[in-house]
Every structure is written in structure tokens, then in C-alpha cells.
mmCIF file of C-alpha atoms and ligand atoms in Angstrom:
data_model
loop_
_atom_site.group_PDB
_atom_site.id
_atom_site.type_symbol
_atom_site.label_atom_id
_atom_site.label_comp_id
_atom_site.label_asym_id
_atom_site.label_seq_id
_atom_site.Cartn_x
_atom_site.Cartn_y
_atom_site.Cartn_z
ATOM 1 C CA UNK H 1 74.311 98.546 119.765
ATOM 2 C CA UNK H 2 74.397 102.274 119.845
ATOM 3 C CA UNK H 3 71.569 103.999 118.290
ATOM 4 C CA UNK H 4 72.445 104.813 114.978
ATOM 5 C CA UNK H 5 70.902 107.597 113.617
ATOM 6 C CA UNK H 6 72.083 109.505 116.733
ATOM 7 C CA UNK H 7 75.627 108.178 116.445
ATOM 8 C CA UNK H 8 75.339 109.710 112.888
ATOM 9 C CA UNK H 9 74.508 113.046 114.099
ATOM 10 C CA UNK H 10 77.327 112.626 116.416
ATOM 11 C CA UNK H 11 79.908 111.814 113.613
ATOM 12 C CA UNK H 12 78.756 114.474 111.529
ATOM 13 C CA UNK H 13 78.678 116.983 114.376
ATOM 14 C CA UNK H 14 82.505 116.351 115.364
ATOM 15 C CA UNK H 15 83.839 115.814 111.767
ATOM 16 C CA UNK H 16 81.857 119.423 110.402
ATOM 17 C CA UNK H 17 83.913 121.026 113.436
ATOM 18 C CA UNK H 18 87.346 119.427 112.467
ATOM 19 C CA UNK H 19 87.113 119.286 109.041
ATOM 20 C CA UNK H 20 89.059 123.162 108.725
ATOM 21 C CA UNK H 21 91.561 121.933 111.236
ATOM 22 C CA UNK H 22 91.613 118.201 110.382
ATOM 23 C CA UNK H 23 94.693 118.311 107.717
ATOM 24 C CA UNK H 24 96.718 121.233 110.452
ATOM 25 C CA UNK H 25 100.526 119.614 110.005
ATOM 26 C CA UNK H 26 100.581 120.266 113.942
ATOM 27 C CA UNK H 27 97.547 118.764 114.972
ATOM 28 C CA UNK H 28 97.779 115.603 112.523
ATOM 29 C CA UNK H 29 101.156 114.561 112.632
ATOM 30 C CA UNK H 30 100.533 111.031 114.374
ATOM 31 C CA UNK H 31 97.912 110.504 111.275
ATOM 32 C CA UNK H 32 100.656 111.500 108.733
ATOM 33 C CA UNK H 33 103.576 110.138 110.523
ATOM 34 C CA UNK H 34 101.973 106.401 110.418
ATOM 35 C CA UNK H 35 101.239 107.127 106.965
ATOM 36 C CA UNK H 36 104.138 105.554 104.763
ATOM 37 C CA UNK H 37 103.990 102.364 107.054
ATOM 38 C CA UNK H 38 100.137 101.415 105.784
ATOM 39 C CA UNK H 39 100.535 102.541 102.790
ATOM 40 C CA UNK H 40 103.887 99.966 102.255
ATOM 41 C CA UNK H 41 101.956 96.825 104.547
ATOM 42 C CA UNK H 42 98.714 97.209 101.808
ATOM 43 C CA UNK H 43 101.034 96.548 99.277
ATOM 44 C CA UNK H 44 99.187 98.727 96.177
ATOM 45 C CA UNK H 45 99.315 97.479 92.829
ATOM 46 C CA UNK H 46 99.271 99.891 89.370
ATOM 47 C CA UNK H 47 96.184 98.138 88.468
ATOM 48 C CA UNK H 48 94.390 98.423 91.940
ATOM 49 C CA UNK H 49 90.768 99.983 91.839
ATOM 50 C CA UNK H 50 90.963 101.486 95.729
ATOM 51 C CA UNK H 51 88.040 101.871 98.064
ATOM 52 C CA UNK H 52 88.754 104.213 100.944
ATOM 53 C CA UNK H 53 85.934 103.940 103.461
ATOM 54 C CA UNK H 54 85.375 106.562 106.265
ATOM 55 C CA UNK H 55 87.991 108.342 104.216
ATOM 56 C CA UNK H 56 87.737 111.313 106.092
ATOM 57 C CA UNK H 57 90.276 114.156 103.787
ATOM 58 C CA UNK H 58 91.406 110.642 102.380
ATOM 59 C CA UNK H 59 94.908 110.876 103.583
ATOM 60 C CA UNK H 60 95.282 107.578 102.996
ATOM 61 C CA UNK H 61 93.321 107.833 99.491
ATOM 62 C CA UNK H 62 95.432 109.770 98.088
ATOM 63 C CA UNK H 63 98.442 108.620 99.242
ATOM 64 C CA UNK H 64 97.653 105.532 97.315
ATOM 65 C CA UNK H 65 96.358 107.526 94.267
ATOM 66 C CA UNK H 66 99.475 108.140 92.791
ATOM 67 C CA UNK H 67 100.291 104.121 93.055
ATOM 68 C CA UNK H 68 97.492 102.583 91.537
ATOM 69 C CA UNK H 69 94.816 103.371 89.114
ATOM 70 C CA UNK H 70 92.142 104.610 90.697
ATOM 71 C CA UNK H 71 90.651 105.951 94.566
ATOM 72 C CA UNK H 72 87.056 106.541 95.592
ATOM 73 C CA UNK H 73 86.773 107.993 99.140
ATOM 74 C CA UNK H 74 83.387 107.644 100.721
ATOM 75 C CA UNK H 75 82.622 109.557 104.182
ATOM 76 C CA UNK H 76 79.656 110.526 105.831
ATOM 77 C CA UNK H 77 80.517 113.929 106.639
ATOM 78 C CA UNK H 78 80.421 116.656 103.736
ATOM 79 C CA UNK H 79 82.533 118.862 105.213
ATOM 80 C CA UNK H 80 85.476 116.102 105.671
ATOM 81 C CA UNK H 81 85.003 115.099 101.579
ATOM 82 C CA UNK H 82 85.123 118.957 100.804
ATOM 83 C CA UNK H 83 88.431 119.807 102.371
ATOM 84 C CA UNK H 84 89.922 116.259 100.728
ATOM 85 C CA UNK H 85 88.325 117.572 97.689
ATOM 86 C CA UNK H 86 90.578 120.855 98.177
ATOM 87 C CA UNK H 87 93.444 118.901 99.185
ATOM 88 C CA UNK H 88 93.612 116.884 95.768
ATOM 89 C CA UNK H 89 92.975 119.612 93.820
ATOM 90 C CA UNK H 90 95.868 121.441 94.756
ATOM 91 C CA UNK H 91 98.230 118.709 94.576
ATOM 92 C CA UNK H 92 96.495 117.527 91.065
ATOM 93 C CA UNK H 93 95.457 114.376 91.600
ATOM 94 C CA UNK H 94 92.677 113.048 89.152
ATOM 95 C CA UNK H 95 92.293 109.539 89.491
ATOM 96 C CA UNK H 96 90.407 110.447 93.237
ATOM 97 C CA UNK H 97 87.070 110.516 93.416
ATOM 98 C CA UNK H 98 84.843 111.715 96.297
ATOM 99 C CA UNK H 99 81.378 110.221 97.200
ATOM 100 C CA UNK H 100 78.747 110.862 100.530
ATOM 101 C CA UNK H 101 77.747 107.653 101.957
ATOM 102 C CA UNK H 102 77.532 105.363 104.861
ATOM 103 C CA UNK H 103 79.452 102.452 105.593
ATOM 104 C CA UNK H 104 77.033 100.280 106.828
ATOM 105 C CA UNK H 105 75.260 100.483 103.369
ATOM 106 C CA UNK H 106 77.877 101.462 100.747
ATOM 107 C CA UNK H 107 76.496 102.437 97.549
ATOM 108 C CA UNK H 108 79.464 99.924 95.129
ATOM 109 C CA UNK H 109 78.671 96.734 93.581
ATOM 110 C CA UNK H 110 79.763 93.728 94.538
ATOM 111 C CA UNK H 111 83.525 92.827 93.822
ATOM 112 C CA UNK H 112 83.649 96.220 92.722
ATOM 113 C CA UNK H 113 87.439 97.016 94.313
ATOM 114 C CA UNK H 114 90.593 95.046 94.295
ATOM 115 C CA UNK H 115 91.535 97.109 97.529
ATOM 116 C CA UNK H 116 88.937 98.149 100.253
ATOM 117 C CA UNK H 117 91.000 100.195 102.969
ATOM 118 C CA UNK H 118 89.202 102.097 106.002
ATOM 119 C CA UNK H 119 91.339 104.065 109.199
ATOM 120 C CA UNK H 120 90.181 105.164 112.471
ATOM 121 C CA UNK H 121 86.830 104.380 112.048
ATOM 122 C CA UNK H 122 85.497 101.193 113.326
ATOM 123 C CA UNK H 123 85.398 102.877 117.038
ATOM 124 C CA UNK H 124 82.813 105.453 115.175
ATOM 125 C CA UNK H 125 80.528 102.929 113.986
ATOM 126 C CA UNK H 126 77.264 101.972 115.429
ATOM 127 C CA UNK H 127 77.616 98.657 114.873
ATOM 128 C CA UNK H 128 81.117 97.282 113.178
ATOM 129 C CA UNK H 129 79.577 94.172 111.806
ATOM 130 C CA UNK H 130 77.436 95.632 109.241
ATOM 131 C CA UNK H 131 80.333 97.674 107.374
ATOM 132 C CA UNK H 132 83.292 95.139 107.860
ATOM 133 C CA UNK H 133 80.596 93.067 106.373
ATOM 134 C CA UNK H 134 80.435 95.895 103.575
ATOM 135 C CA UNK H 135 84.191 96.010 102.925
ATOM 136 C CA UNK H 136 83.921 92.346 102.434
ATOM 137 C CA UNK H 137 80.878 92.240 100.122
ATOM 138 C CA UNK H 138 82.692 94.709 97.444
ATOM 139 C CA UNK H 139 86.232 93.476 97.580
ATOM 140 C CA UNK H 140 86.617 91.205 94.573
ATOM 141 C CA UNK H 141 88.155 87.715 95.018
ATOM 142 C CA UNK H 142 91.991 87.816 95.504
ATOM 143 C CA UNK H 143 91.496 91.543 96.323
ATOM 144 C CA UNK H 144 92.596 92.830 99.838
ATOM 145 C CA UNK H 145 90.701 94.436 103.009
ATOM 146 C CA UNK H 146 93.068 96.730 104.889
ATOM 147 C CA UNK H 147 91.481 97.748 108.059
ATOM 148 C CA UNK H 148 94.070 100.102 110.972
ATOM 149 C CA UNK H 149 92.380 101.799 113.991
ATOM 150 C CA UNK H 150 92.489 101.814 117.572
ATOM 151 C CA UNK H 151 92.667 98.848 119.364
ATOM 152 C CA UNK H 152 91.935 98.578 123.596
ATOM 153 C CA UNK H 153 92.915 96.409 125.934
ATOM 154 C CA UNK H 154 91.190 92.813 126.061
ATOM 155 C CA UNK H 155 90.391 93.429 129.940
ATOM 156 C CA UNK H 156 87.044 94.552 129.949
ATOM 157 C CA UNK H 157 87.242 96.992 132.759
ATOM 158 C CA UNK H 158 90.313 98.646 131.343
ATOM 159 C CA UNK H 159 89.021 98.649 127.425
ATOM 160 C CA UNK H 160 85.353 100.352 129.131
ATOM 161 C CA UNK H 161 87.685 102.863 130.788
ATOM 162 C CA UNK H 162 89.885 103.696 127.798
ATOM 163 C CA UNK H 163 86.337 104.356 126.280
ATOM 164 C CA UNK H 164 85.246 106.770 128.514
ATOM 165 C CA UNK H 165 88.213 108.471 128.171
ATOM 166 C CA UNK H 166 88.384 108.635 124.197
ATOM 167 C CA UNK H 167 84.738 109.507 124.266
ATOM 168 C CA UNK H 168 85.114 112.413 126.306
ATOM 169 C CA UNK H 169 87.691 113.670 123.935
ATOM 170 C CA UNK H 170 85.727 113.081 121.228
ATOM 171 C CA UNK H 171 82.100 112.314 122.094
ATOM 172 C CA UNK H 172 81.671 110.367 118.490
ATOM 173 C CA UNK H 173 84.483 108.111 119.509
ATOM 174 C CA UNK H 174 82.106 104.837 120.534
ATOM 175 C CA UNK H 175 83.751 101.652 121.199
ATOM 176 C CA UNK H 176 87.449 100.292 120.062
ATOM 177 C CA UNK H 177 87.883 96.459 118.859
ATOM 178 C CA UNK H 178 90.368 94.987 121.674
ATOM 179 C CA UNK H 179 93.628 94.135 120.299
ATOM 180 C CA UNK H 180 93.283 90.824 118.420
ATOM 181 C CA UNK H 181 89.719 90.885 118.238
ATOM 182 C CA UNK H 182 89.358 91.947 114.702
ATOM 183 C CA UNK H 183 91.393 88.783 112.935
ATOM 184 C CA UNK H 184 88.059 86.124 114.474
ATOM 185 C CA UNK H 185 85.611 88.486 113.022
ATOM 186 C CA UNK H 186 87.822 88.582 109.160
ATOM 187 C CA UNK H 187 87.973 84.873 109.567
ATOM 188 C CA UNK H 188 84.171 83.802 110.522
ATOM 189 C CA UNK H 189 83.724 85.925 107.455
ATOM 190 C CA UNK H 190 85.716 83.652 104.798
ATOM 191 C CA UNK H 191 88.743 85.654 105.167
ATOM 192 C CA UNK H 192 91.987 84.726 105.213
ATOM 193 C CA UNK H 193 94.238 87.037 107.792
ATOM 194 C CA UNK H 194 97.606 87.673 106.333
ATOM 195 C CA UNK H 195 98.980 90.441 108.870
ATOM 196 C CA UNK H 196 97.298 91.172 112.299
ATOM 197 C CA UNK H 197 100.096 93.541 114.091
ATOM 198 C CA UNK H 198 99.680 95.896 117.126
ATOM 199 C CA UNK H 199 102.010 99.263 117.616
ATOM 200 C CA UNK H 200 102.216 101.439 120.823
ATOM 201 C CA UNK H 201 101.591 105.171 119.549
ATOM 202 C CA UNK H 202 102.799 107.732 122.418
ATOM 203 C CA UNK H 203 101.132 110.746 121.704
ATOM 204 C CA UNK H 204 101.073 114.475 123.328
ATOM 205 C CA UNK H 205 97.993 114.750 125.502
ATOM 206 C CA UNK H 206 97.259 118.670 124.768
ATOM 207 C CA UNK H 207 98.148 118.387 120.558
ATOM 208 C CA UNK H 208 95.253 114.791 120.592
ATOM 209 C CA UNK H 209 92.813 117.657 122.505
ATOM 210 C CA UNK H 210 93.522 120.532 120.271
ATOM 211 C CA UNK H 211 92.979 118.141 117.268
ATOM 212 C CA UNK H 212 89.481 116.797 118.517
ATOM 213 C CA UNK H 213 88.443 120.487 119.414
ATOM 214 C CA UNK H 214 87.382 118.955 122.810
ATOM 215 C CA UNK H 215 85.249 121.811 124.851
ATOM 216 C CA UNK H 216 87.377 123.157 127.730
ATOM 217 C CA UNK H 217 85.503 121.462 130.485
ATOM 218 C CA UNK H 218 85.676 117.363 128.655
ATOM 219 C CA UNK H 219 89.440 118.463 127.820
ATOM 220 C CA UNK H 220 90.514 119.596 131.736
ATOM 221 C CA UNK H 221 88.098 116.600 132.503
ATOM 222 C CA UNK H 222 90.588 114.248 130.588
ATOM 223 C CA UNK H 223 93.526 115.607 132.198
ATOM 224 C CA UNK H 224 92.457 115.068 135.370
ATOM 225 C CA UNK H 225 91.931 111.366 135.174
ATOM 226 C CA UNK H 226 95.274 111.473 133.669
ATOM 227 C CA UNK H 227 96.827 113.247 136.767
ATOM 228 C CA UNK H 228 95.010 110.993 139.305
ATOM 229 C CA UNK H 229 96.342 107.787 137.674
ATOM 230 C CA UNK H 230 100.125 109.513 138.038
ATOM 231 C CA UNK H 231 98.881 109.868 141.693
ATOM 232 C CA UNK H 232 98.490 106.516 142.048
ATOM 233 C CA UNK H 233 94.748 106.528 141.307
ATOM 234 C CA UNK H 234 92.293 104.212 138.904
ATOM 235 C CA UNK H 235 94.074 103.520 135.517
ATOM 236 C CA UNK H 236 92.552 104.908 132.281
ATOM 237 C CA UNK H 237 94.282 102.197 130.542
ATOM 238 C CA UNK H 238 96.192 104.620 128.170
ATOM 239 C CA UNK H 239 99.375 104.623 130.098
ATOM 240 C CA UNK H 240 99.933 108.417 131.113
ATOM 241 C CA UNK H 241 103.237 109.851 131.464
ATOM 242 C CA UNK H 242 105.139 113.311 131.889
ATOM 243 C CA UNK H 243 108.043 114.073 129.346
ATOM 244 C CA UNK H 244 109.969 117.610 130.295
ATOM 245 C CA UNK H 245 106.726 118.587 131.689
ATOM 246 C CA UNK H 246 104.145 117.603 129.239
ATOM 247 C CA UNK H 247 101.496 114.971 129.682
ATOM 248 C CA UNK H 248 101.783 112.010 127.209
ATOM 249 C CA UNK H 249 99.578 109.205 126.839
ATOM 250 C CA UNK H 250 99.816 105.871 124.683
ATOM 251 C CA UNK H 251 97.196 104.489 122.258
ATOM 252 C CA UNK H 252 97.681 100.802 120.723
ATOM 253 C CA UNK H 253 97.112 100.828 116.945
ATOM 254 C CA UNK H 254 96.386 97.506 115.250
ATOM 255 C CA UNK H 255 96.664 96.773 111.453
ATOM 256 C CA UNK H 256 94.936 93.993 109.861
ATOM 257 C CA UNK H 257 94.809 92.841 106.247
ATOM 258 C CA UNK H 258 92.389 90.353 104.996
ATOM 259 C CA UNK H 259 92.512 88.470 101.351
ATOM 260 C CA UNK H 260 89.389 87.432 99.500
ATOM 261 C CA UNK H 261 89.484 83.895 98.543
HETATM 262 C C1 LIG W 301 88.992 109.934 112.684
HETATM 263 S S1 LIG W 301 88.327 110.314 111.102
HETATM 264 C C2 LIG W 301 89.419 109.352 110.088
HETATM 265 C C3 LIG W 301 89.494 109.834 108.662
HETATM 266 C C4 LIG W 301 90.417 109.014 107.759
HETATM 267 N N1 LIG W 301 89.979 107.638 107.691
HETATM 268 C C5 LIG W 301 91.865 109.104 108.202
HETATM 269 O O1 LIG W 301 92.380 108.112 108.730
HETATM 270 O O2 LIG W 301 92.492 110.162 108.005
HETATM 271 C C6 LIG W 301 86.829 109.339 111.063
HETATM 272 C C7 LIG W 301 85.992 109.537 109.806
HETATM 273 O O3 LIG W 301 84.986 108.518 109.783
HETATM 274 C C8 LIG W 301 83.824 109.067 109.194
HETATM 275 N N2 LIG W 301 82.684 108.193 109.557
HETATM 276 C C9 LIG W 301 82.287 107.835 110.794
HETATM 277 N N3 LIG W 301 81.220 107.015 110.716
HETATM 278 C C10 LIG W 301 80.959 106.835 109.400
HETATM 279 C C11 LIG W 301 80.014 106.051 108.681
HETATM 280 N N4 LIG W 301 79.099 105.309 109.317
HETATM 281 N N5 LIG W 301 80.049 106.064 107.340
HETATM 282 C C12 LIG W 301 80.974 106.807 106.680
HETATM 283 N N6 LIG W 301 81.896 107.573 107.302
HETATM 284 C C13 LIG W 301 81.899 107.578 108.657
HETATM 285 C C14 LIG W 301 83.751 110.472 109.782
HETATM 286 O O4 LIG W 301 82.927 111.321 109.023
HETATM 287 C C15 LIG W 301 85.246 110.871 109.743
HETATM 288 O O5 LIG W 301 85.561 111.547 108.547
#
């Protein structure tokens, strides 16, 4: 387990420095464009009371805001909350609220939410088990745990290399589930797994830097293991390719929804 108080200095650290940039149409598009396909999979109700954990802007908050009755996003990072904050002012949502916390100890009663929803976060997280627990503990029964984010590969040597690779991008990128993995965990915990479903996302290799703000030398770092695997070298695992002269690279994206008996 990573230290934690250090990987919360790292989260904080990467998220203050993308918050400005964070909702840039160019930068985000492959958070926006997978958008309306989460959104329709969690299934939101007009009575749903919607916990959006690691919400980041809350993208996916307030997507659902206008579809159910009411949103908290939590995040660790201020300056992330702040620019949400913005964000749903100027579009005039009101049923959104915005809260600091931590996921590991998440500051909701029990059974609080009907709908518990967290993206791309798990692979920031010290430790996953404490907050999925968390997401469990203040669903109600019958209510719904949505949980999307990167998945690796379930080879060990290619999921450490993916890692690296992701980590040097973004050094508070920690470890992703491998594919599959996340459905055992939902079940050991008394939950029962009603959609567990993987998607290739190709993505442009200098728009994922720009978005991250990666530091010139950990972004030219990046291409190069890129360029060696084209060469025939070690593969990262993320399936590099060249499209009219740009480098591309794929990420696997796993959905899984849980229901509270
Ligand atoms: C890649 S962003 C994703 C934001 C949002 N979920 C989305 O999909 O647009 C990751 C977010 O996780 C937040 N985060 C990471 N670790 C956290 C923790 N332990 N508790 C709360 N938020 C955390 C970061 O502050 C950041 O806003």
C-alpha cells in the first residue's frame, strides 16, 4: 500500500495544476465523449439522491443533476470543486452540491444515497479497499454503485508496465484494477454485479500529455517508450500506433455497476 498522506499530496499537487485546464473541450474530449454512455448504463431515477465521489469538476455530477433530484460531489482537491463550482453556476444548476473530503473516510451517513458513482479514480487511491468499501457503506439497500476507470491488463508484467507509463504521465496515477478484477471485490462485499463491461479507448498521445500537464522531460520520456515498442522493443502494454503521423495509444476502460441487496 502506497503511503497515503504522500499520495494525497500527490493528488492534490496534479489536480491544483489541472484544475484551470481540466474542463478545456480539446484536452477533455475522451472524458466528455464517454459521457452519455455512463450516464444511460447508471440508469438515474427522478427520485435518486446521487453521490459523486472523486468528482473532480463533477462532469459526471452534473450530468446526472438535471435527471434526478439531487448531486453531492466530494473531491479532495479544492481547486477541482472550485472550477465545478463555476461550471454549475453558469449553466444554473441548483440541486449540486460541492463538499472537500476523502474517499477513504467520506463524511455521509450510512444508506445516505440511492446512487454512489465515482470515475477515474480508483488508480489514485492509496488503497482501493477502504473507499469501495465507503461507496458501499452509504449506498442504501436497492440503491446502485457505479464505479468506470481504467482497467490494465491481468498479466502482471504488462499491467506493472502500463503503470509506469501512466505514472510518468501523471505521477498521481498509482495502480489500475486489471480488467475483471473489480466484479470479485463488489461481490466478497455483498454485492450483486449487474454489468461488468470493458471498452478499448484509442486516444491521441500528445492531447492525454497536454491534458496531464506532464513536464517536458516525463512527456518526451513517454514517447520514447512508445517509439521503441513500434521498433520492435519491450511493450508498454497500451498498444501504440501512428495515424497520418500522430502517435496514438489505447487505454481499456471498464464499467461496473453493483446493487445493494
Ligand atoms: C482524473 S480526475 C477525475 C475527475 C472526475 N471523476 C471525472 O471523471 O471527471 C481524479 C480526481 O480524483 C480526486 N481524488 C483522488 N484521490 C482522492 C481521494 N482519496 N479522495 C477524494 N478525491 C480524490 C482528484 O482530486 C481528482 O479530482
Amino acid at each position: 500500500m502506497a503511503d497515503e498522506q504522500e499520495q494525497r499530496r500527490r493528488v492534490r499537487d496534479a489536480f491544483t495544476r489541472q484544475a484551470a485546464t481540466f474542463e478545456d473541450q480539446q484536452l477533455n474530449q475522451a472524458f466528455t465523449s464517454g459521457l452519455p454512455r455512463l450516464l444511460a448504463v447508471a440508469e438515474p431515477r427522478r427520485d435518486d439522491t446521487c453521490l459523486e465521489v472523486a468528482a473532480g469538476t463533477s462532469l459526471v455530477g452534473r450530468g446526472l443533476a438535471e435527471q434526478v433530484a439531487h448531486v453531492v460531489a466530494l473531491d479532495a482537491t479544492p481547486a477541482m470543486l472550485w472550477e465545478g463550482r463555476r461550471q454549475a453556476d453558469q449553466a444554473g444548476i441548483r440541486n449540486l452540491a460541492f463538499v472537500l473530503g476523502d474517499a477513504a473516510r467520506l463524511p455521509c451517513r450510512a444508506a445516505a444515497f440511492s446512487l454512489v458513482v465515482t470515475r477515474f479514480s480508483l488508480h489514485h487511491f492509496a488503497d482501493p479497499v477502504g473507499p469501495l468499501r465507503e461507496l458501499i457503506r452509504v449506498c442504501r439497500s436497492g440503491g446502485r454503485v457505479v464505479v468506470q476507470d481504467l482497467a490494465s491488463s491481468t498479466d502482471p508484467d504488462l499491467a506493472r508496465r502500463q503503470d509506469e507509463v501512466e505514472r510518468l504521465r501523471d505521477p498521481s496515477h498509482l495502480r489500475m484494477t486489471p480488467a475483471g478484477g473489480l466484479r470479485g471485490q463488489l461481490e466478497d462485499a455483498g454485492m450483486r454485479v449487474t454489468l461488468a463491461d470493458t471498452v478499448p479507448v484509442v486516444r491521441p498521445v500528445g492531447q492525454w500529455l497536454r491534458q496531464a500537464l506532464t513536464e517536458p522531460d516525463a512527456a518526451a520520456a513517454v514517447i520514447e517508450r512508445f517509439e521503441q515498442e513500434l521498433a520492435g522493443g519491450e511493450p508498454t502494454g497500451l498498444r501504440p500506433r501512428r495515424r497520418d503521423g500522430e502517435l496514438w495509444f489505447e487505454q481499456t476502460w471498464e464499467t461496473t455497476i453493483a446493487v445493494k441487496p
